[in-house]
Amino acid sequence: MHDDITLTTGRAHRVLTERIWPAVHETSVPLDVEWHALPGEPIPPAEGLALAMEPYEVGTPWGPAWGTTWFRLTGTVPAEWAGRTVEAVVDLGFDVDRTGFQAEALVYRPDGSPVKSINPRNQHVVVSDAAAGGERVELFLEAASNPVLLGHNVFERTTEGDTTTSSPDPLYTTRRIDLAVFESEVYDLALDVEVLLELQAELPTGPRRMRVLQALDDALDLLDLQRIPETAAAARAALADVLASPAEGSAHEISAVGHAHIDSAWLWPVRETIRKVARTTSSMTDLIERTDDFVYGMSSAQQYAWVKEHRPEVWERIKEAVAKGRFLPLGGMWVESDTVMPSGEALTRQFSQAQRFFEREFGIRSHGVWLPDSFGYSPALPQLVRRAGFDWFFTQKISWNQVNVFPHHTFWWEGIDGSRVLTHFPPMDTYNSQLSGEELGKATRQFRESRRATGSIAPVGYGDGGGGTTREMTGRAKRLANLEGSAKVRWEHPDAFFERARGELLASGTDDSAVWVGELYLELHRATLTSQHKTKQGNRRNEQLLVEAEAWAATASARTGADYPYEELDALWQQVLLLQFHDILPGTSIAWVHREAVAQHAAITEGVQAIIDRSLRALVGEGDVALRANPAVFAQAGVPALGVAAASAPAAAASTVTELPDGGYVLANDLVRITLDAAGHVTSAVDLATGRDAVAPGREANVLQLHQDFPNKWDAWDVDRFYRNSVTDLREAQKVTAAVADGVAVVTVHRQFSASSLEQVITLAPGSRTLEVDLRTDWHETEKFLKVTFPLDVRAEHVAAETQFGFHKRVTHTNTSWESAKFETSMHRWVLAEEPGFGVGFVNDSSYAYDVTREVSDQGVAPAPGIPEVTTTVRLSLLRAPRFPDPETDQGLQTHRYGLVVGADTAVATEVGATFGARPRELRGAAGFEPLVHVGGGVTLSSVKLADDRSGDLVVRVYEAQGRRTAGTVTVAAPVAGARTVTLIEDDLDGGVVDGLTADGTVTLELSPFEVRTLRFTLA
Ligand SMILES: [Zn+2]
């Protein structure tokens, strides 16, 4: 026969979009509308409802950036609509492609109770499922006129991202505010046609596709386009057979979970996220009530806490739906945090704060970690996830890789310590699924484990800025439950999916075939380790200060009976945890968010500092003895870890500075000799014990380098490989001075470049093998990347970089595309380039990124004449200047501290890294004190605190930092009644009781490589 498939599909597409969908609400009357516009910050709903209102005409522009407009809608249901479903239909001037990124509203009844939200893809409010006719309608809208920042012209510089710079002009124009009959048969026809139209597009030309096409033609022949509501049923009847044909036995199975990825801040401030969460959750609880099987999953305890505080009526609905198993708290984290940069203790608190919240409010725990969108995943996570009591891990972000396609979707992810966690990536490559035919086809075709596993997860709903699942999506799911040619869709808790997936992987008997070892490196967004330096600096400072505050407070509690500040610490931790959200700590939010983050970090520092001062004061008493407190977990300056002792002069001889005839300087002490040239660059750094020079022959180290940095997309997120091709060395020094102060050798260098200037204070302390640099930069650059380079005379096969509770090794070569893609990578407090017998470490107080390259030197002692020698160059990443989404990113004064550790191995780097940002505190009091906890052998201390359950038990967390098996001891210097091993979040473990607790409070431990162990001591 003659056939033209495109004729049928073109017809169905046009009739669907231009006739059938619009006919769903074709019978309507306008509502009367009044309004009150508030340009500034939101007000509580009770006040909004009480505002004096003015008449409003649909079509009038409304809403300046970040303003709130309260609308009052009133009307009467026409008598002839009796028995029909009646809905309010509101189009605030929406762009349907920008759901979550523009205006949205929460709808209230006159008594102030929220109904649901209105957004571009969810414009209806059910007024009555069966109207009486003649009843009054009154609704209020709290409409937020959030500006579109990531629009159709993406990544354009904009000043709308902060109220201090945004324009006062209205952004939106309403199109429709009506009362309408909901034509349910037309609506069902629309979904029937849509599902079949999308299904056939994924099918090969064959009987199934052709029958679907014929059914569509038959249905459209029966549809009278002038009388759609009257003829919809007949058209649907023509589609019934193809919709009833069941799926194949081996059809891919989709475990759908309703979802709205809601970024806790991003292109909107935290205050708007609070409202976004309320809007989305009100719609989702409404949808749960209107369906039988739909389940909705939401992560982030913080977002639940916001609803509880700010929209208690919605909170009650959430609690009810959680109790019924329809609203699913997911993820077990305070927020969906970044996982690359937070410290091990901070990630632990992401878990413990959330699980405690879920336990307290709902009596449940999350069983898996849900992180669809964070920018890469630390290789320490598998252990932390398992030791916190979780069974599974979920993300999809690695599908964003620029270069390499990840080889698995359901697999075991193995961390640095050998722990494995069952992990799943949805093969449809999205966390905002609409259950489209295209997505289902993609999931079926791409799923990498089809040989033995039956299905995958689909998070279904509008996300990023929220919105969530729509009734159209649940309608699609119903049709896709068992449909020939399609993947089978069912609503399901991810726990059920993972349970099945675990069985399928294990049943294969070859579960080693799907294993990924090490970090889940995202081959994109590499600049998120550097952008918005002050936000990162605040994070590093406060997560360390909080651990210090806990230790002093626990010591004060045990020694003096001082109250342990549980509530203050919880509140401060929760603030730090929120600021670790995956668009805040990575530096990818609007100016408003980062302005607030920096201010909040300053306030947190003040709060934690008060706890530290109070606790130390209680411990040292009143007196005038000069004391020194050591906040680090390693001894320093003659004071034991977490102890306070009388301040004493350094034992080592003073460092020296010698000026050279060429204008350079030599800084020296008992351990190292550093040579600077006249411009203040390091030309030699000799470890006196071995005679080895850290600096590559003929090269200069500590040279600042400025790159042009204009990525193809995602300015604050991305640095593209080509940035390396354009570089300027900042060689000139305006002024170089030298001195010795308090035994410390100091060289100060001033440099100016383009619109900026900087000062480097380079110091060598007595008895230290670390050349320290205090860098102050007055940064006024556009689209530039500042690095500092260290060409090393080290042939390193790997570079070791600290991560949570240990380090990971990355090769220095680029043999494969996987290695080549890692041209900008993460570290915590240190990174180390080492060859057997000699290594060079780099420590920092607030940086998270470095790169490493191999270079060829022909100036050294080559292995044989004429054969060049390979050296290793390590560069620390310091500052960037992207213009989107914050047009002023990182402008102004910035500070960094970093150090070159000459003659280091991983043990030295761990110790110097831990003390570098935890300098001793000078104070006065009656006397010092011995630490409450000390460790011996190969055990490294991480934290000392009182138990979260407020029992008064002492919790001590230790780990193995070198990647080897070790034995050691933990001693509590207080009367101890018992000790047991607990989970990372302090839950009891079967067999957790620790044998062999000695009378002096010592337990002996054996730790495996990078193992984290949490001990709980009951004090006598
Ligand atoms: Zn996100």
XYZ file of C-alpha atoms and ligand atoms in Angstrom, residues 261 263 373 582-583, ligand 1:
6
model
C 15.085 18.408 42.153
C 18.356 23.338 44.378
C 23.122 16.421 40.661
C 25.966 21.665 45.466
C 25.515 25.140 44.016
Zn 21.093 20.727 41.472
